[in-house]
Every structure is written in structure tokens, then in C-alpha cells.
Tab-separated table of C-alpha atoms in Angstrom:
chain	number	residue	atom	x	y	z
I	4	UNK	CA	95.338	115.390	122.410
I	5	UNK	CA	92.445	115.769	120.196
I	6	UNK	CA	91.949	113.288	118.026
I	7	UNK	CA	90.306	113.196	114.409
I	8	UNK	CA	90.581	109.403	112.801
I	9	UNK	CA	91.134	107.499	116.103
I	10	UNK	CA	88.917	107.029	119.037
I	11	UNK	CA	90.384	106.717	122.479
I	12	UNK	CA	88.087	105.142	125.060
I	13	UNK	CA	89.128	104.368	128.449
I	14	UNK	CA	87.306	102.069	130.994
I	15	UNK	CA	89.224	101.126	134.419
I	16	UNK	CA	92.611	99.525	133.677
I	17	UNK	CA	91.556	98.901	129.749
I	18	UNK	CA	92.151	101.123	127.083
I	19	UNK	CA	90.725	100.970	123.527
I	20	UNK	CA	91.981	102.205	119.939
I	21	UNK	CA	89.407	102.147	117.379
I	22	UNK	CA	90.945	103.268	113.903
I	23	UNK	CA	87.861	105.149	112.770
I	24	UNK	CA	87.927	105.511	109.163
I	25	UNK	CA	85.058	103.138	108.554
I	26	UNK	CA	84.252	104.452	105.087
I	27	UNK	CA	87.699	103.534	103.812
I	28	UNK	CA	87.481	100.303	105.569
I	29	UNK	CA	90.000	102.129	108.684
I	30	UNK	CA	92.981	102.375	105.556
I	31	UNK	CA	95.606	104.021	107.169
I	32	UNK	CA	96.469	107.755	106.164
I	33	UNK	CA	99.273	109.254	107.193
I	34	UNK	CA	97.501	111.176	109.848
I	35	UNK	CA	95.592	108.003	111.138
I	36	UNK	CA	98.798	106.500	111.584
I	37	UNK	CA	100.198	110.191	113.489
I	38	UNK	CA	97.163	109.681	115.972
I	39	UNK	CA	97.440	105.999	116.576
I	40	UNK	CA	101.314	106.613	117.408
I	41	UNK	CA	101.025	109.528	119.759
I	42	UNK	CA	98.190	107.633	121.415
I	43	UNK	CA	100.238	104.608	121.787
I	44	UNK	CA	102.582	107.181	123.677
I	45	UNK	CA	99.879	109.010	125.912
I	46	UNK	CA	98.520	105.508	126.947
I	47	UNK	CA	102.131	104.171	127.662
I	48	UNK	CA	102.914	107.131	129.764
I	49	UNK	CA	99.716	106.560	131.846
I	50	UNK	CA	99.882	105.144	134.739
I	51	UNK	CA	95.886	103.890	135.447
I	52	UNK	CA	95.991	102.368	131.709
I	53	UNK	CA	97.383	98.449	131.947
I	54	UNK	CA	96.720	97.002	128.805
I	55	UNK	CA	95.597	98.175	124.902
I	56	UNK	CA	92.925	97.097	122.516
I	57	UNK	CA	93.480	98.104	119.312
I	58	UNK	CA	90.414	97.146	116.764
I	59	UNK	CA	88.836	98.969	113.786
I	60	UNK	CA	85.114	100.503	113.207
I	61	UNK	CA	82.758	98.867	111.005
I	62	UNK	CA	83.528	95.942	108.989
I	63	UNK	CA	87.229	95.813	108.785
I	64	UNK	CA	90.136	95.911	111.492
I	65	UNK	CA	92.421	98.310	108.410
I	66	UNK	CA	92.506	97.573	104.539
I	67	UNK	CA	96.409	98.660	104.861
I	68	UNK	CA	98.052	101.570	103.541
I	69	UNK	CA	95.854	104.234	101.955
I	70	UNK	CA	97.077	104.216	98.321
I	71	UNK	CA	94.141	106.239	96.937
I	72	UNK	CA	94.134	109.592	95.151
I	73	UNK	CA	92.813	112.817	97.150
I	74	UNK	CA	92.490	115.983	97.024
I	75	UNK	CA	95.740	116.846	99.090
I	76	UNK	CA	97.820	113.691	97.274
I	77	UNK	CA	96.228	113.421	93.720
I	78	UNK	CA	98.341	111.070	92.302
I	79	UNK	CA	99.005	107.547	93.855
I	80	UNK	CA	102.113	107.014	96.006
I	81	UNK	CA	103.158	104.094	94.059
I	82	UNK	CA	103.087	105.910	90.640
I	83	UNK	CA	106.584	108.019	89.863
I	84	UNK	CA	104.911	110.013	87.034
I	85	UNK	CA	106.538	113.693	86.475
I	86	UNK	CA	109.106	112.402	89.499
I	87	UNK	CA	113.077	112.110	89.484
I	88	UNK	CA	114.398	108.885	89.839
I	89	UNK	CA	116.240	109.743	92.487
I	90	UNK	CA	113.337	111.626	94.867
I	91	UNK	CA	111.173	108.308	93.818
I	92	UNK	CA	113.697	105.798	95.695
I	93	UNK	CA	114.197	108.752	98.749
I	94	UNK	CA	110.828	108.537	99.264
I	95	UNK	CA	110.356	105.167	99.318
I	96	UNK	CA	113.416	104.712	101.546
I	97	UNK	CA	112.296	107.296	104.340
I	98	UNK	CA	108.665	105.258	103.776
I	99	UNK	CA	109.635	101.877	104.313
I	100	UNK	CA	112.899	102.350	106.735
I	101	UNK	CA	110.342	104.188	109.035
I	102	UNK	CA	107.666	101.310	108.277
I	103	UNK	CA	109.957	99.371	110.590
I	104	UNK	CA	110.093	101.486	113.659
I	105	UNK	CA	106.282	102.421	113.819
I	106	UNK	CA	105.918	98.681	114.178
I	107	UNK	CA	108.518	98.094	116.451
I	108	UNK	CA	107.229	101.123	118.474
I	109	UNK	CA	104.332	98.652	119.821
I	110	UNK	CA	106.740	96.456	121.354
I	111	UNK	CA	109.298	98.783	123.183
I	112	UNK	CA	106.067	99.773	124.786
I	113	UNK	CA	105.643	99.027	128.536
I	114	UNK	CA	101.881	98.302	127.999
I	115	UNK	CA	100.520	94.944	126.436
I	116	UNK	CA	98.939	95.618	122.940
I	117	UNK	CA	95.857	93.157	122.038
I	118	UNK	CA	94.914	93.659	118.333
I	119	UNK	CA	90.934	92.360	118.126
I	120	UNK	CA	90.798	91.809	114.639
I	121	UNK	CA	86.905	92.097	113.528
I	122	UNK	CA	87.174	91.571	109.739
I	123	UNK	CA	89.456	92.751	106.871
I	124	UNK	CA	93.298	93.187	107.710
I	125	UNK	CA	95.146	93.755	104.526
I	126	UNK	CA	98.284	94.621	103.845
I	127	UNK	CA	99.726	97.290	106.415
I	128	UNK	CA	96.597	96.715	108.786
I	129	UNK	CA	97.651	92.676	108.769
I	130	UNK	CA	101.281	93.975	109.852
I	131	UNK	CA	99.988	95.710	113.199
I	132	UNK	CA	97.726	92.935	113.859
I	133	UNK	CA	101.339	90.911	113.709
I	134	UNK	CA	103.208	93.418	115.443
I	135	UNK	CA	100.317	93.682	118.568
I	136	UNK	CA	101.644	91.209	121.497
I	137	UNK	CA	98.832	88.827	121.286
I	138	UNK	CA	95.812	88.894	118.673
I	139	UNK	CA	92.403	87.702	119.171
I	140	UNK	CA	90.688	87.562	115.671
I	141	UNK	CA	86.612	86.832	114.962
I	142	UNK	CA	85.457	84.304	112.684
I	143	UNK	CA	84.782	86.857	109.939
I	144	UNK	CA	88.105	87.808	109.978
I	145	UNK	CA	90.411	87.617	106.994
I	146	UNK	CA	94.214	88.526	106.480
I	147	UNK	CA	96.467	89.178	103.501
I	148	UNK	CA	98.989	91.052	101.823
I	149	UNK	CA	97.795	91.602	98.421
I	150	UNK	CA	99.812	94.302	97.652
I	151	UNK	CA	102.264	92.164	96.650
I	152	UNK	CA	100.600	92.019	93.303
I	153	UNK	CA	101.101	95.370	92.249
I	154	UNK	CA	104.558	94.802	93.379
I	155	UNK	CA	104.906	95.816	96.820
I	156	UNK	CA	106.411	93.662	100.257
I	157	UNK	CA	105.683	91.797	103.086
I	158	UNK	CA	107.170	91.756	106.055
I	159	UNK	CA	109.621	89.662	107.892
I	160	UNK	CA	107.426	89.361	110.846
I	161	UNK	CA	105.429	87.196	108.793
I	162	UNK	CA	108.287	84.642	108.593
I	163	UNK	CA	109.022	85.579	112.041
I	164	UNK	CA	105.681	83.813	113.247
I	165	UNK	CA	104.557	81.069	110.387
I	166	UNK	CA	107.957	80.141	109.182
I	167	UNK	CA	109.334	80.539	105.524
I	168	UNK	CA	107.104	77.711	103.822
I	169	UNK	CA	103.666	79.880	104.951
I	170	UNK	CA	105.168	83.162	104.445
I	171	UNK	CA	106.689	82.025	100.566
I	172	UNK	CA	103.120	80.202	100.404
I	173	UNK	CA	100.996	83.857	101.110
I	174	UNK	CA	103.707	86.742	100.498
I	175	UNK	CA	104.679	85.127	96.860
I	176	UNK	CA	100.766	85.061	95.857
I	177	UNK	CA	98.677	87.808	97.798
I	178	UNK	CA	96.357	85.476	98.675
I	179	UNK	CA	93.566	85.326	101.139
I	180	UNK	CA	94.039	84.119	104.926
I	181	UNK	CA	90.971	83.492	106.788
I	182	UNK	CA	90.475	82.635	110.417
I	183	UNK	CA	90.986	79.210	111.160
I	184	UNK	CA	93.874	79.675	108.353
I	185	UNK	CA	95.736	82.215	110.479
I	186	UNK	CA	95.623	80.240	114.045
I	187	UNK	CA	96.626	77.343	112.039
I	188	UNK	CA	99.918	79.974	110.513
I	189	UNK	CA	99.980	80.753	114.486
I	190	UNK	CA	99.498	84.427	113.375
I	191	UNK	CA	96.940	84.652	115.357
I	192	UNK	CA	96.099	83.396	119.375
I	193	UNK	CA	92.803	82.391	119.098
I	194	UNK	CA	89.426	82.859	116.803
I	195	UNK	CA	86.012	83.750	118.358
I	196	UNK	CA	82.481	84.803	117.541
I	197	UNK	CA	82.243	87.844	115.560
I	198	UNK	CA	79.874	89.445	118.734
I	199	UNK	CA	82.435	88.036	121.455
I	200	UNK	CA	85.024	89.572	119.725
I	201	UNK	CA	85.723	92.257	122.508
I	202	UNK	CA	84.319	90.830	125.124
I	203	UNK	CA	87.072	88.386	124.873
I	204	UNK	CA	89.802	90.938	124.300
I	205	UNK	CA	88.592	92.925	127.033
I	206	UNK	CA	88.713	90.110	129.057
I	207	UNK	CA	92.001	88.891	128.594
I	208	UNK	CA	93.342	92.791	129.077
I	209	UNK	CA	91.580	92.953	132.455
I	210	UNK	CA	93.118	89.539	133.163
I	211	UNK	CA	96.454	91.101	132.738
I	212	UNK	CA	96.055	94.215	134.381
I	213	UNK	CA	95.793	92.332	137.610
I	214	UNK	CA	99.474	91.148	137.405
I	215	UNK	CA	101.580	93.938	139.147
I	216	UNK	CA	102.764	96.186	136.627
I	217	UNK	CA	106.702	95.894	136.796
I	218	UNK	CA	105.840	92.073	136.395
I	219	UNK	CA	104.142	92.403	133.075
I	220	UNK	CA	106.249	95.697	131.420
I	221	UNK	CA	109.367	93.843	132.256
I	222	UNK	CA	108.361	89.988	131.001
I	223	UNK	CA	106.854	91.594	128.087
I	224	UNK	CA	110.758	93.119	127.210
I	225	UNK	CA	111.621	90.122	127.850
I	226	UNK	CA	110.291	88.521	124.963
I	227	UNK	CA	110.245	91.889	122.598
I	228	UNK	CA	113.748	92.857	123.507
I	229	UNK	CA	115.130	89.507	123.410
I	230	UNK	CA	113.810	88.802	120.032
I	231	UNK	CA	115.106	91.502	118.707
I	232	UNK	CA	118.508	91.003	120.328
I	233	UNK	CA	118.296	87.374	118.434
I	234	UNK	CA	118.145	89.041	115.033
I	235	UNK	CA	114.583	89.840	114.368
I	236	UNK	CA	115.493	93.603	114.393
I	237	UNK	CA	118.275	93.270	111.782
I	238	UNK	CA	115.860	91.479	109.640
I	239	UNK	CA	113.344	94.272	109.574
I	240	UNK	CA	115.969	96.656	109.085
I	241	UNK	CA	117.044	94.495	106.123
I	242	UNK	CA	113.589	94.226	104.924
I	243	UNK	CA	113.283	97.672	105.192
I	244	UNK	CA	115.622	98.466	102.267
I	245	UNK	CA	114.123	95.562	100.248
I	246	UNK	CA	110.642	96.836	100.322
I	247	UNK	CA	111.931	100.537	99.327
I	248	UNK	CA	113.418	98.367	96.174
I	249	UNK	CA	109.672	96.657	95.975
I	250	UNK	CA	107.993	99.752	95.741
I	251	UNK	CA	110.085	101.112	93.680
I	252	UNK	CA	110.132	98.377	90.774
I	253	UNK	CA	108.410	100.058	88.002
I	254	UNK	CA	106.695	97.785	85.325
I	255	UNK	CA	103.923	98.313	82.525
I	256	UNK	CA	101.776	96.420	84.799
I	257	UNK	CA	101.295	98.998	87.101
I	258	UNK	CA	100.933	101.681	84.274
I	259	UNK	CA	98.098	99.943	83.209
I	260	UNK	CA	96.959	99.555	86.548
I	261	UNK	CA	97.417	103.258	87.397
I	262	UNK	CA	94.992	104.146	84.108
I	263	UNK	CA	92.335	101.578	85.687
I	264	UNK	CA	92.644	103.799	88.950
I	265	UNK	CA	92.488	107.035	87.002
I	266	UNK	CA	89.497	105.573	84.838
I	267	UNK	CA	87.485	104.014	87.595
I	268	UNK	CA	88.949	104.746	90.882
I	269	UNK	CA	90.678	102.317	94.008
I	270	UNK	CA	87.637	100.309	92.767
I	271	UNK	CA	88.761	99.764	89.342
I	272	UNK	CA	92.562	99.445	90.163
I	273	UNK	CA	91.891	96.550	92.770
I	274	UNK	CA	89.563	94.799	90.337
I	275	UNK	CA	92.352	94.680	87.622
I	276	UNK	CA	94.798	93.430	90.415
I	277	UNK	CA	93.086	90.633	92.194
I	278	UNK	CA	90.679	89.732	89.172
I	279	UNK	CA	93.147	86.927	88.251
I	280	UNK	CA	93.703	85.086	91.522
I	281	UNK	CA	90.231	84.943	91.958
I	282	UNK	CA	88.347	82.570	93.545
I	283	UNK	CA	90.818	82.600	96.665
I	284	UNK	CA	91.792	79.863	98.603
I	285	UNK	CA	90.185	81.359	101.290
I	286	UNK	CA	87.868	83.973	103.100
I	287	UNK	CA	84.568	85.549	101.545
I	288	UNK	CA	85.483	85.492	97.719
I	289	UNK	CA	86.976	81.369	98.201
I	290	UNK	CA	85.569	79.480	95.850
I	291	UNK	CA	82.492	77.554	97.977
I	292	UNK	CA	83.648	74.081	99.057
């Protein structure tokens, strides 16, 4: 498969996703997040490939969710303007009910995914990060969901890993999580470098592709299977329907927020939003210590 927004590099055993959006900081469009599924697929049904990286181009692993104006979509997903109440919530539904099973898709894989986090992971970026079976993350990295502001979700795989306290202390504000921050959460395995970043990713997936294969596909279901079995997967199913009613909870605010986008772009609309909690507690815009 040819593809446009994703590179696919193979080396021996090893293979790596880059999303390669760079100049939108790797957000993911709809067909960024096509590619990076069917490659999951290809990749799973090759036999030579052992283990995944996925990491991002340039200075972010993925700023989340594109929610930008284009050409082909020139008004906002999050803005109902000129739409019936009733197509608003469908769409938001099918969105977010789906939302679930794309990140679920990386663990009924048979292959180990290793997410090497190399800077920003916002919002949907920081949930595959989660969702990836073990994630290595640079020193520059930093995590959040602050969508949550303009009255969005976060996910239950957040709980899942730090507990309720940390995921009420991050989902409930948006705020920043840098590196040391996120091992600390346990949301991520282990901080590095920024320039050892995939050497030490690459390393670990070369470490696993000498364990026989059955050994690792079946220990890896395992722990993905049984978790779900437990009640992880009836949790994202129920937070599936909760974020459709997220998305979906019109205010002013975000009126006013959608003329700052219209106005003065993503830009403009993200300035409005996160102007108020700023300085974060953490990452580059913390206030200096």
C-alpha cells in the first residue's frame, strides 16, 4: 500500500511508523489515522516483522485530533453551526464509539507496539502513546489532554494506568505532563535523551524479536485480552458514549472560541483556550522554578 502521511520503514525484525505530518505537528487527519491502521494490519500479517515503533517526524510524537478548518472540512468538527441536532450527536457517536476500537486495535495485535514519544503528545496522540504496549518517551517530551477545555474527554485508559487521583488531577484541568511527570503517573516505561530516543526503542524491539514468536504474540494476549476480560473494555465502551455527550455539550464558550478560530486561525482558538491556565505546572510553558 502506498502511503501518503505515514512512513513505513523496515530494518530486519524492526519495523517503524513515523506519522509524517510534521507541519501540523503529526495531528491526526482522518486519512493519517486510515494509513496508520492498515499499516498496523500489513505489519501484523507479516511474518519477518517482530516488533513496531511508532514515533512522529519533527518536533512532536501527534498534537491529537486535527480540529482545524480546510479546504475539504471548512468548518470545525466541534462546531454544530447550520447542523441538526440530531446528525450533531450521530456524528459524534460513530466518532467516539469508533475512537475505542482504533485504540484497542493495537492490542488485539500479535506484534508488540513501542510508542517512542519524541516531544508533544496531546490529546488523541497522548491516547496511542497509552494504548502502545510499552512507551519509551525523551526528555523533551510532554503529554496532555487539553482538549478538555473546550469541552471534550479523556480516556479511561488514563485511569487505567495512573489511577483516579492523577487522571481527576490532569483530565479535570488540561494541564501539562512532562517527562519525569509521566514515569512518575507510570504512563510511561522509561525517559531518555532526546538523541537516544530510538536507539533505545530500537533496542528494546530487537530485544524482543529474539523471543520465539508464539511466546511473545501469545503473553502479549495475555495481558491485553485479560485486561479487557477484567472490565477495561466495558469501560471504554462506556467512555465511548460519554465522550460523544462531551463533544457534544454546546456552550457560549466555544462560540466565542469558534470566532477566535475564524478570526485568527487554530492559532488564535488555542491561545483563547489555554491562555488562562497558563504558566503550567509543567513542560516548556511551566512557570521556571
Amino acid at each position: 500500500m502506498d502511503y501518503h502521511h505515514l512512513l513505513y520503514t523496515t530494518d530486519g525484525p524492526v519495523l517503524t511508523l513515523t506519522l509524517n505530518r510534521p507541519e501540523a505537528l503529526n495531528a491526526i487527519s482522518p486519512e493519517l489515522e486510515r494509513e496508520l491502521h492498515a499499516a498496523l494490519d500489513e505489519a501484523d500479517a507479516d511474518p519477518d516483522i517482530r516488533a513496531i515503533i511508532l514515533t512522529g517526524a519533527g518536533r512532536a510524537f501527534s498534537a491529537g485530533y486535527d480540529m482545524a478548518a480546510s479546504p475539504e472540512r471548512p468548518q470545525s468538527t466541534l462546531d454544530p453551526s447550520r447542523m441538526a441536532i440530531g446528525d450533531y450527536l450521530k456524528g459524534w457517536w460513530d466518532n467516539d464509539t469508533q475512537t475505542v476500537h482504533k485504540l484497542m486495535h493495537i492490542w488485539n495485535l500479535g506484534k508488540p507496539v513501542i510508542a517512542a514519544v519524541n516531544g508533544w503528545a496531546m490529546g488523541g496522540g497522548f491516547w496511542y502513546a497509552m494504548a502502545c504496549d510499552i512507551t519509551i518517551a525523551s526528555e523533551q517530551a510532554v503529554f496532555a489532554q487539553p482538549e478538555v477545555r473546550h469541552i471534550s474527554n479523556t480516556t479511561f485508559l488514563f485511569a487505567a494506568l495512573a489511577g483516579w487521583k492523577a487522571a481527576h488531577r490532569y483530565a479535570l484541568t488540561g494541564d501539562h505532563i512532562d517527562a519525569p511527570e509521566a514515569l512518575r503517573l507510570g504512563i510511561v516505561n522509561e525517559v531518555v535523551p532526546a538523541d537516544n530516543l530510538m536507539p533505545t526503542a530500537r533496542a528494546l524491539a530487537e530485544r524482543i524479536a529474539k523471543v520465539p514468536e508464539p511466546s511473545v504474540r501469545l503473553n502479549k494476549a495475555i495481558t491485553c485480552y485479560g485486561l479487557q476480560a477484567s472490565g477495561l473494555y466495558n469501560g471504554l465502551l462506556l467512555n465511548g458514549a460519554l465522550s460523544a455527550l462531551a463533544h457534544t455539550s454546546h456552550l457560549p464558550l466555544r462560540d466565542h472560541l469558534f470566532e477566535a478560530m475564524r478570526q485568527g486561525g487554530m492559532r488564535a482558538f488555542l491561545e483563547q483556550r489555554d491562555g488562562p491556565f497558563r504558566p503550567e505546572p509543567f513542560g516548556p510553558r511551566a512557570k521556571p522554578a
